């Protein structure tokens, strides 16, 4: 299906030169839950009410008496096939179904297989499980105290709840810089556990065909190829070889990182289908989704920043406790257990930095997914932007001037950060200046001063983020040993139409549109003549999938490289047709012409036809190419966000009055899609800043397990976003493009938090943890004697 959008939204600003209409948008429209197969069976999951408990007995007699119920599957059943545990992406282990004890509230305890969804649900409701409750460990600080109950009793040598210690940077140089600093600031920052809350929950249909021994799984996954490999590695011993597994990821209703891991429901559905030979469907309901999977953040951070008297920043020191729940199932590259948190020096020319992170087990579901974030970059940006703001306040300097003074300057790129990253390109001052001009910064500051005299609470503040997206390079980045490259395979048919397949998987980011545009621009074939496909492991080339804004930096580059291979071959075919040497041809998209004789030319369509009908002797027929692109570096998009808030003294409510986002993702492929990405991302940044949090009581009961408590902002709570961009191309990307999908989610929370603290600083408030809810602010205002 091809959709065309209204004329006023497309064509803004700078974009890659193209012949195609930038408003051209494509989409499909089949969700996993839409797949219905003859004879399909349904799964429903029995979940634990306890956060930590021994399983004494599971009685399935009543469930088996429900008409339509075929089986109750327990951990004991899976243990017979050694499928009751599975590996996580961080090489830890996760239960599929428990045999001895449960580790978090809402954990899967048993599964009911039935001939209808209703029968499965009725059966699950009457499975009787007897538990023996154990003390729950909820606070990661307490989890590390001597005498805390050891949670992972399945790990024989484990004597505590500490998972790993990881540190990066030069400790001695950092300590020295702090000892020599004129000014230091220190803050405890908690970045709470949040949930992606995508429109569709997780689910799958597993279909094992006993005749040909092939398993097909329609699955809500952002990384179908990697999942196929994991399935083959985990279930190879029960006869599932990789060539006999097909993963199909149709439209999945949003992913945001939550659909990268393998969850128990997928594995149970596969096991049930292999055992019965029937298709088995498992679809989570909303509360299961909110309580059991797709969690992010949960970082307890202690940060310190050092500066000279004149405001020159010198060093950053961070210690963090990472609450992973009962297993480390984070979606991080293997080498970096704390993801890319060490991009925490941000946009500033800091000479020394040291960061330490400790992973901790608690009685919570696994967390640590890369929620619209390149593996902990949101945590890094929030930390540095809060700290820089606190330092600016402390020194009594304007936050914009303070940042301008400390930015990495354009001539310093490529820039090696104190924590070892090589930033590719940037013009940080230019973007901030554009944001200040756009929002009317000086005028707003005047307004704030007047309002403060009248006792009104207004804040205006900045977040200046540098992102890091596009993993590989494969020499540094792998997931479970799978190197992080990505792929594009192009086939040009004889009549000049094309099909292009990718190792990535769009979840609504519009790859069908933007990839077609890249190919159209490179090959000169109209985008409407190009079929773009992703998400089917039987047809698409191997790739690591879509998350962490890696599609444009990696697969987008693969599209350009594969196109250029086609052009190389096309040039030789055109030379044969025109009876000249290949070097005598000039190429412009879609046309090869003889130098100096532009009328002597062949189109890409002529060339495609000749590739199958009249190719030169000795050349293989066909016009196809594949690129497995391994980027030489990550890309470093950036942005300058300015937020203006007003705080209601009576209720503590924070109102975002203005929010201007200036983003820079290098060369833009489709301005309308980029603007859509930024708008959605800003709302997903507003959400944790003001509303969303998954918290637990002292017994491990989840407090945000439904949309009554987990406050996803609607259009009513969302301000009118103002957006714009600058363009600083990436020097190493074939198209000069950088990723953009997560920029706004990463950059927005700090701008909002900084603006709130700015409104309250004169009252003695130094920091407020997100989400900044009305009760939290109201309590502060009462403490400061502002409100009754
Ligand atoms: O990996 P993911 O698709 O989430 O992130 P991305 O590479 O940042 O791309 C998000 C969407 O924005 C895709 O459709 C891209 O092609 C598009 N985009 C663009 O048009 N220009 C850019 N410079 C970056 C992304």
Short mmCIF file of N, CA and C in Angstrom, two decimals, residues 185-261:
data_model
loop_
_atom_site.label_atom_id
_atom_site.label_comp_id
_atom_site.label_asym_id
_atom_site.label_seq_id
_atom_site.Cartn_x
_atom_site.Cartn_y
_atom_site.Cartn_z
N UNK A 185 30.85 19.81 42.14
CA UNK A 185 29.45 19.57 42.55
C UNK A 185 29.21 18.07 42.53
N UNK A 186 28.29 17.64 43.39
CA UNK A 186 28.01 16.21 43.51
C UNK A 186 26.50 16.03 43.63
N UNK A 187 25.94 15.03 42.98
CA UNK A 187 24.50 14.82 43.08
C UNK A 187 24.16 13.33 42.97
N UNK A 188 23.11 12.94 43.69
CA UNK A 188 22.54 11.59 43.53
C UNK A 188 21.39 11.72 42.55
N UNK A 189 21.45 10.95 41.51
CA UNK A 189 20.42 11.04 40.47
C UNK A 189 19.83 9.64 40.26
N UNK A 190 18.54 9.53 40.41
CA UNK A 190 17.91 8.23 40.11
C UNK A 190 17.14 8.35 38.81
N UNK A 191 17.43 7.46 37.90
CA UNK A 191 16.68 7.41 36.64
C UNK A 191 15.81 6.16 36.72
N UNK A 192 14.50 6.36 36.94
CA UNK A 192 13.65 5.24 37.34
C UNK A 192 13.41 4.23 36.22
N UNK A 193 12.94 3.10 36.66
CA UNK A 193 12.51 2.05 35.72
C UNK A 193 11.29 2.54 34.95
N UNK A 194 11.34 2.42 33.66
CA UNK A 194 10.18 2.79 32.85
C UNK A 194 9.89 1.67 31.86
N UNK A 195 8.79 1.83 31.17
CA UNK A 195 8.31 0.78 30.27
C UNK A 195 8.04 1.38 28.90
N UNK A 196 8.30 0.60 27.83
CA UNK A 196 8.15 1.18 26.49
C UNK A 196 6.68 1.43 26.13
N UNK A 197 5.78 0.63 26.69
CA UNK A 197 4.34 0.81 26.43
C UNK A 197 4.03 1.01 24.95
N UNK A 198 4.56 0.13 24.12
CA UNK A 198 4.28 0.25 22.68
C UNK A 198 2.82 -0.10 22.39
N UNK A 199 2.34 0.31 21.24
CA UNK A 199 0.91 0.14 20.95
C UNK A 199 0.52 -1.34 20.97
N UNK A 200 1.34 -2.19 20.32
CA UNK A 200 1.09 -3.63 20.38
C UNK A 200 1.96 -4.24 21.47
N UNK A 201 1.42 -5.20 22.20
CA UNK A 201 2.22 -5.92 23.18
C UNK A 201 3.05 -6.98 22.45
N UNK A 202 3.76 -7.83 23.20
CA UNK A 202 4.57 -8.87 22.56
C UNK A 202 3.70 -10.09 22.24
N UNK A 203 4.11 -10.85 21.25
CA UNK A 203 3.38 -12.06 20.93
C UNK A 203 3.97 -12.78 19.75
N UNK A 204 3.45 -13.98 19.50
CA UNK A 204 3.94 -14.75 18.35
C UNK A 204 2.94 -15.82 17.96
N UNK A 205 3.12 -16.34 16.77
CA UNK A 205 2.46 -17.57 16.34
C UNK A 205 3.58 -18.49 15.90
N UNK A 206 3.73 -19.60 16.63
CA UNK A 206 4.76 -20.57 16.27
C UNK A 206 4.08 -21.71 15.54
N UNK A 207 4.64 -22.08 14.39
CA UNK A 207 4.04 -23.17 13.62
C UNK A 207 5.13 -24.16 13.21
N UNK A 208 5.14 -25.30 13.88
CA UNK A 208 6.09 -26.35 13.53
C UNK A 208 5.39 -27.33 12.60
N UNK A 209 5.89 -27.42 11.37
CA UNK A 209 5.30 -28.32 10.39
C UNK A 209 6.02 -29.66 10.49
N UNK A 210 5.29 -30.65 10.99
CA UNK A 210 5.94 -31.95 11.25
C UNK A 210 6.36 -32.63 9.96
N UNK A 211 5.69 -32.29 8.84
CA UNK A 211 6.01 -32.96 7.58
C UNK A 211 7.39 -32.55 7.09
N UNK A 212 7.63 -31.24 6.99
CA UNK A 212 8.96 -30.84 6.50
C UNK A 212 9.91 -30.45 7.64
N UNK A 213 9.45 -30.61 8.87
CA UNK A 213 10.34 -30.36 10.02
C UNK A 213 10.74 -28.91 10.15
N UNK A 214 9.90 -28.00 9.65
CA UNK A 214 10.27 -26.59 9.66
C UNK A 214 9.41 -25.79 10.64
N UNK A 215 10.08 -24.94 11.38
CA UNK A 215 9.39 -24.06 12.32
C UNK A 215 9.30 -22.65 11.74
N UNK A 216 8.07 -22.13 11.64
CA UNK A 216 7.89 -20.74 11.22
C UNK A 216 7.32 -19.98 12.40
N UNK A 217 7.92 -18.84 12.72
CA UNK A 217 7.43 -18.05 13.85
C UNK A 217 7.16 -16.61 13.38
N UNK A 218 5.89 -16.22 13.41
CA UNK A 218 5.55 -14.81 13.22
C UNK A 218 5.71 -14.17 14.59
N UNK A 219 6.53 -13.17 14.67
CA UNK A 219 6.97 -12.78 16.00
C UNK A 219 7.18 -11.27 16.08
N UNK A 220 6.82 -10.70 17.21
CA UNK A 220 7.07 -9.27 17.42
C UNK A 220 8.55 -9.10 17.79
N UNK A 221 9.39 -9.07 16.78
CA UNK A 221 10.82 -8.93 17.08
C UNK A 221 11.47 -7.85 16.22
N UNK A 222 12.39 -7.15 16.84
CA UNK A 222 13.16 -6.11 16.14
C UNK A 222 14.42 -6.69 15.51
N UNK A 223 14.71 -7.96 15.82
CA UNK A 223 15.98 -8.54 15.36
C UNK A 223 15.76 -9.98 14.91
N UNK A 224 15.02 -10.20 13.80
CA UNK A 224 14.62 -11.56 13.45
C UNK A 224 15.78 -12.52 13.21
N UNK A 225 16.86 -12.05 12.58
CA UNK A 225 17.96 -12.98 12.26
C UNK A 225 18.66 -13.45 13.53
N UNK A 226 18.92 -12.50 14.43
CA UNK A 226 19.60 -12.87 15.67
C UNK A 226 18.72 -13.84 16.47
N UNK A 227 17.41 -13.60 16.45
CA UNK A 227 16.49 -14.48 17.18
C UNK A 227 16.54 -15.89 16.59
N UNK A 228 16.59 -15.97 15.25
CA UNK A 228 16.65 -17.30 14.64
C UNK A 228 17.91 -18.05 15.11
N UNK A 229 19.02 -17.33 15.14
CA UNK A 229 20.26 -17.97 15.58
C UNK A 229 20.14 -18.42 17.03
N UNK A 230 19.56 -17.55 17.88
CA UNK A 230 19.41 -17.91 19.30
C UNK A 230 18.52 -19.15 19.43
N UNK A 231 17.41 -19.16 18.70
CA UNK A 231 16.52 -20.34 18.75
C UNK A 231 17.29 -21.60 18.36
N UNK A 232 18.10 -21.50 17.30
CA UNK A 232 18.84 -22.68 16.83
C UNK A 232 19.84 -23.13 17.89
N UNK A 233 20.48 -22.16 18.55
CA UNK A 233 21.48 -22.52 19.56
C UNK A 233 20.81 -23.14 20.79
N UNK A 234 19.63 -22.59 21.15
CA UNK A 234 18.97 -23.08 22.37
C UNK A 234 18.24 -24.40 22.11
N UNK A 235 17.65 -24.54 20.94
CA UNK A 235 16.78 -25.70 20.70
C UNK A 235 17.36 -26.66 19.66
N UNK A 236 18.63 -26.47 19.30
CA UNK A 236 19.26 -27.38 18.35
C UNK A 236 19.19 -28.82 18.84
N UNK A 237 19.32 -29.01 20.17
CA UNK A 237 19.34 -30.37 20.71
C UNK A 237 17.99 -31.06 20.62
N UNK A 238 16.90 -30.28 20.36
CA UNK A 238 15.62 -30.96 20.13
C UNK A 238 15.27 -30.93 18.65
N UNK A 239 16.27 -30.73 17.81
CA UNK A 239 16.08 -30.91 16.37
C UNK A 239 15.76 -29.66 15.58
N UNK A 240 15.91 -28.48 16.18
CA UNK A 240 15.62 -27.27 15.42
C UNK A 240 16.92 -26.68 14.88
N UNK A 241 17.22 -26.97 13.65
CA UNK A 241 18.44 -26.42 13.03
C UNK A 241 18.10 -25.08 12.38
N UNK A 242 19.11 -24.25 12.20
CA UNK A 242 18.84 -22.86 11.77
C UNK A 242 18.15 -22.79 10.41
N UNK A 243 18.51 -23.70 9.49
CA UNK A 243 17.87 -23.66 8.17
C UNK A 243 16.43 -24.17 8.22
N UNK A 244 16.04 -24.72 9.34
CA UNK A 244 14.66 -25.19 9.49
C UNK A 244 13.85 -24.23 10.37
N UNK A 245 14.37 -23.04 10.56
CA UNK A 245 13.64 -22.04 11.35
C UNK A 245 13.44 -20.80 10.47
N UNK A 246 12.23 -20.34 10.42
CA UNK A 246 11.95 -19.10 9.68
C UNK A 246 11.26 -18.13 10.64
N UNK A 247 11.86 -16.98 10.84
CA UNK A 247 11.24 -15.94 11.67
C UNK A 247 10.69 -14.88 10.73
N UNK A 248 9.44 -14.54 10.94
CA UNK A 248 8.83 -13.47 10.15
C UNK A 248 8.37 -12.40 11.13
N UNK A 249 8.88 -11.20 10.94
CA UNK A 249 8.47 -10.10 11.79
C UNK A 249 7.65 -9.14 10.94
N UNK A 250 6.33 -9.20 11.05
CA UNK A 250 5.52 -8.27 10.25
C UNK A 250 5.47 -6.90 10.94
N UNK A 251 4.45 -6.12 10.74
CA UNK A 251 4.34 -4.87 11.50
C UNK A 251 4.14 -5.26 12.96
N UNK A 252 4.92 -4.66 13.86
CA UNK A 252 4.90 -5.16 15.24
C UNK A 252 4.36 -4.14 16.24
N UNK A 253 3.83 -3.04 15.74
CA UNK A 253 3.17 -2.10 16.64
C UNK A 253 4.11 -1.38 17.58
N UNK A 254 5.29 -1.05 17.09
CA UNK A 254 6.26 -0.34 17.92
C UNK A 254 7.16 -1.31 18.65
N UNK A 255 8.42 -0.93 18.77
CA UNK A 255 9.37 -1.80 19.46
C UNK A 255 10.08 -1.06 20.57
N UNK A 256 10.77 0.03 20.21
CA UNK A 256 11.47 0.89 21.17
C UNK A 256 12.45 0.13 22.05
N UNK A 257 13.00 -0.95 21.53
CA UNK A 257 13.95 -1.76 22.29
C UNK A 257 13.30 -2.90 23.05
N UNK A 258 12.00 -2.77 23.33
CA UNK A 258 11.30 -3.78 24.13
C UNK A 258 11.11 -5.09 23.39
N UNK A 259 11.29 -5.07 22.08
CA UNK A 259 11.07 -6.29 21.30
C UNK A 259 12.38 -6.82 20.74
N UNK A 260 13.46 -6.53 21.45
CA UNK A 260 14.74 -7.15 21.09
C UNK A 260 14.93 -8.49 21.83
N UNK A 261 14.68 -8.56 23.14
CA UNK A 261 14.97 -9.83 23.84
C UNK A 261 13.99 -10.95 23.47
#
